[in-house]
Coordinates of C-alpha atoms in Angstrom, one line a residue:
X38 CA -37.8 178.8 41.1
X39 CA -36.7 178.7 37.4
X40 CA -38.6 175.4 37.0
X41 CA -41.8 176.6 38.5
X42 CA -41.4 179.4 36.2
X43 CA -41.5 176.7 33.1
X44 CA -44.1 174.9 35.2
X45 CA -46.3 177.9 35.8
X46 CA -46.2 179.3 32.6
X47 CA -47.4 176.2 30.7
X48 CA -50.7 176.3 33.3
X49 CA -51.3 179.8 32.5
X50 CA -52.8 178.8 29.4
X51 CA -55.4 177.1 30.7
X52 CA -55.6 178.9 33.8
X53 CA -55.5 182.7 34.5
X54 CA -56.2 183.1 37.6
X55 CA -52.6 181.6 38.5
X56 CA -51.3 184.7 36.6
X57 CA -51.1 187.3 39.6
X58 CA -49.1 184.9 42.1
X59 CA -46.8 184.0 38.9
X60 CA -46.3 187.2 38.1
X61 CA -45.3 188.3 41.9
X62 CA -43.2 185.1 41.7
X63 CA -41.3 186.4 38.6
X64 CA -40.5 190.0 39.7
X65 CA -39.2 188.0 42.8
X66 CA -36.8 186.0 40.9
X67 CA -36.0 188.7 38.8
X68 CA -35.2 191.4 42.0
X69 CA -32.7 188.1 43.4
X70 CA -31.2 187.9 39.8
X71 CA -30.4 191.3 40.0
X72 CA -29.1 191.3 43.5
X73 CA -26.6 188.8 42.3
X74 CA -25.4 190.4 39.4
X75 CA -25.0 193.7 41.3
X76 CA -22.9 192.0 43.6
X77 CA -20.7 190.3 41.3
X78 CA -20.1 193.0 39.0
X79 CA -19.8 195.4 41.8
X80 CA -17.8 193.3 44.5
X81 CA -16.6 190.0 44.0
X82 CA -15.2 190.6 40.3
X83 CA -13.1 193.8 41.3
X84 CA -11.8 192.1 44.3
X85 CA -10.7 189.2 42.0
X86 CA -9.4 191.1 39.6
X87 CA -7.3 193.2 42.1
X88 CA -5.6 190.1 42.9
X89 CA -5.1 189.7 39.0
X90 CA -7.6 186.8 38.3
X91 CA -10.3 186.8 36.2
X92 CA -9.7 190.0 33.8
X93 CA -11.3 188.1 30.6
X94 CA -14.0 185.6 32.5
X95 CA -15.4 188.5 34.8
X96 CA -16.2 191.0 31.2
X97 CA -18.1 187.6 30.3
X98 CA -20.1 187.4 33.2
X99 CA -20.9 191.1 33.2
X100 CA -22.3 190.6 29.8
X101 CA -23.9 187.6 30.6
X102 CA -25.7 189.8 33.2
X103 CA -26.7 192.2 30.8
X104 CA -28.2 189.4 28.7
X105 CA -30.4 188.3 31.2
X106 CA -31.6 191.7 32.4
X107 CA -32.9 191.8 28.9
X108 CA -34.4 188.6 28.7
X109 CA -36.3 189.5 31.9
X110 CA -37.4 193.1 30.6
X111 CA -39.0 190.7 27.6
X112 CA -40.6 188.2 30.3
X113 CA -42.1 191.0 32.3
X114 CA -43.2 193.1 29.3
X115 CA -45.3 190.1 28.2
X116 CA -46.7 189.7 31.8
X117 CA -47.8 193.3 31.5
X118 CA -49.7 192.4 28.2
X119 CA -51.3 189.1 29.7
X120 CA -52.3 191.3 33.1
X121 CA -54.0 194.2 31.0
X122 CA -55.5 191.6 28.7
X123 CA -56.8 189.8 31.5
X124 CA -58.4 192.8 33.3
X125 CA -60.0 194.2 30.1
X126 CA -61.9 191.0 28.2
X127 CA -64.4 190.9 31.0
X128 CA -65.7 194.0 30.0
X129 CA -66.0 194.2 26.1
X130 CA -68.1 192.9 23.5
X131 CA -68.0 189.2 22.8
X132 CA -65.7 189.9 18.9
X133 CA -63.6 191.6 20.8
X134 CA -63.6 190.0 23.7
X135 CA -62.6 186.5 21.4
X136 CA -60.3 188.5 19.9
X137 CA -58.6 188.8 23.6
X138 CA -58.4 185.6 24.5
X139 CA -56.7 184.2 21.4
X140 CA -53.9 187.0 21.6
X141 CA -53.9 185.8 25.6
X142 CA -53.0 182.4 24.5
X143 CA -50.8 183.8 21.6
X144 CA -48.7 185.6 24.9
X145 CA -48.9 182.4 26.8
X146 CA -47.0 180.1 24.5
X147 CA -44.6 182.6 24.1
X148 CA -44.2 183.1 27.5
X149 CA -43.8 179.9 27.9
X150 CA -40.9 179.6 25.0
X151 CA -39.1 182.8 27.1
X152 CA -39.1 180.9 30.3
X153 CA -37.3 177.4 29.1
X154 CA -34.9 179.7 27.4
X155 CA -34.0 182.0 30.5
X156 CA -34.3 178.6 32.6
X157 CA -31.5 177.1 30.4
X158 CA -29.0 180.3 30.4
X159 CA -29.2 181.1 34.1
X160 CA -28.7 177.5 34.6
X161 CA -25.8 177.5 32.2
X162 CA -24.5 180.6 33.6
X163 CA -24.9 179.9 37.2
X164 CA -23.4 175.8 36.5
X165 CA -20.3 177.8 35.0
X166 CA -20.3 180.1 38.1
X167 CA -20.0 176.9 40.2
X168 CA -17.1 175.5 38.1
X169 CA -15.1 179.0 37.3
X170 CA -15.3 181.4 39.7
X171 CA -16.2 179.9 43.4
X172 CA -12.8 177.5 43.3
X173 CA -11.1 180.8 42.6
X174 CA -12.0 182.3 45.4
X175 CA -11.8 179.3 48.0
X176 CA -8.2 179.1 46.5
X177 CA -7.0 182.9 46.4
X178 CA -9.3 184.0 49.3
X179 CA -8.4 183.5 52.7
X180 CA -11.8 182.4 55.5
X181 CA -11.4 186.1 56.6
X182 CA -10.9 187.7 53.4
X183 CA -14.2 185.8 51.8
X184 CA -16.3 187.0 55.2
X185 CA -15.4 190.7 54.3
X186 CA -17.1 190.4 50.8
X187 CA -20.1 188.5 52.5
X188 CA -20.3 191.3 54.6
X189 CA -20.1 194.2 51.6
X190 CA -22.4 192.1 50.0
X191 CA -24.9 191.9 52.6
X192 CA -24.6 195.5 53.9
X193 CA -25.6 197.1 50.4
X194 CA -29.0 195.1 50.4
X195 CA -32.3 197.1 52.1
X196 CA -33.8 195.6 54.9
X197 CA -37.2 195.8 53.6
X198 CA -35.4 193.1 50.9
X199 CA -33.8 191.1 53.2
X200 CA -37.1 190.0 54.5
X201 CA -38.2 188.9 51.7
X202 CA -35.3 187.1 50.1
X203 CA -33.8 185.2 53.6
X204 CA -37.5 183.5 53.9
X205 CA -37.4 182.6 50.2
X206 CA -33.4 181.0 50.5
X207 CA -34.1 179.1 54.0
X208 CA -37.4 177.4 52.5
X209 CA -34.8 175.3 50.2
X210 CA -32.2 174.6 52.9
X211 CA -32.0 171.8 55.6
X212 CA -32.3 172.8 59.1
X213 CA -28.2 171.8 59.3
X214 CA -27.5 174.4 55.9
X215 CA -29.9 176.9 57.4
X216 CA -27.6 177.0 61.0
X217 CA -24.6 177.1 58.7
X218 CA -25.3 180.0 56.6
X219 CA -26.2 181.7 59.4
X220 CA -22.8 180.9 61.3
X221 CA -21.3 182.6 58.0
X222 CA -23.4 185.9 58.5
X223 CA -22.9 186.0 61.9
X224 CA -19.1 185.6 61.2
X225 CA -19.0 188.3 58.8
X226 CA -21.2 190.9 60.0
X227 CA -20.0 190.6 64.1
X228 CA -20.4 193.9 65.8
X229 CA -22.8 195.2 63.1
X230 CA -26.4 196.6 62.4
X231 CA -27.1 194.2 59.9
X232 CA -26.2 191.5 62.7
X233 CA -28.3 193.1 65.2
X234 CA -30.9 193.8 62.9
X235 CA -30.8 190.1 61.9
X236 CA -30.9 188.9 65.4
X237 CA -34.3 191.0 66.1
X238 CA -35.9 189.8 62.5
X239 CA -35.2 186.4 62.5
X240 CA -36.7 184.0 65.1
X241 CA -33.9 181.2 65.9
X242 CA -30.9 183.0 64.7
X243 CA -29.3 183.1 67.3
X244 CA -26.6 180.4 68.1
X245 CA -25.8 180.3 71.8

């Protein structure tokens, strides 16, 4: 999704009628960026740090967080420029109207600068992730243990959310991953609402 961000925002330019679906694509991106921050800052760090691990690395992902949040607040500001830019040169005289366009095209390329570099810290940041934190918790965290913050995670998300971000995750996992992560769910939500309101929602998840 970060690449068809970089993608998308270099066809803008000579495209605009590709900027509403990129801009619902962003705010997509952006609502699962902050979905996993939350639940890092708010869950998995304190339950590391209980177990004394990870006082100095988890202040340095919280700002990290913060960081992006920023960077995306720029993204989106500019999208809001390109949209009202867009909507208005149709109807205004053609000095003004030239006027429009080359400030468009002034927002595109810098869209497009804001999008390789928010490609290459979230890549950065979630590359460390892989390295730093998740051996951590394989190694410190028993199978039940890591189901119980699964489930916190899972239970704080709406389910007006959840139906749009478990589509968006399964379209880039194999049938075999897809029937693995949902094993994991079913594990750590067992006897809940979020497991029968997942079993209702989502056609094949069951697993009898």
């Amino acid at each position: 999704d970060l690449e068809y961000l970089v993608l998308g925002s270099t066809q803008l330019e000579k495209n605009d009628k590709l900027l509403m679906d990129f801009h619902k694509r962003f705010h997509l991106i952006y609502f699962l960026h902050q979905i996993h921050s939350d639940a890092e800052d708010e869950i998995v760090f304190p339950a590391m740090e209980a177990r004394g691990k990870l006082k100095n690395i988890s202040h340095a992902y919280t700002f990290d967080h913060k960081h992006e949040v920023d960077h995306f607040n720029k993204i989106s500001h500019i999208l809001d420029k390109m949209s009202g830019l867009h909507l208005s040169v149709s109807t205004i005289d053609p000095n003004v109207k030239e006027k429009g366009i080359l400030r468009y095209h002034h927002l595109c390329r810098k869209l497009q600068e804001m999008c390789k570099s928010m490609h290459k810290s979230l890549s950065d940041h979630i590359n460390r992730e892989e390295i730093e934190i998740w051996p951590i918790i394989r190694k410190f965290f028993s199978n039940h243990e890591q189901g119980r913050i699964i489930g916190c995670m899972l239970g704080r998300i709406r389910a007006e959310i959840l139906q749009d971000m478990i589509p968006w995750l399964m379209a880039s996992l194999t049938q075999e991953e897809q029937h693995v992560l949902m094993f994991l769910w079913s594990m750590a939500t067992k006897n809940t609402m979020f497991d029968e309101w997942l079993g209702e929602w989502w056609d094949g998840y069951s697993l009898t």
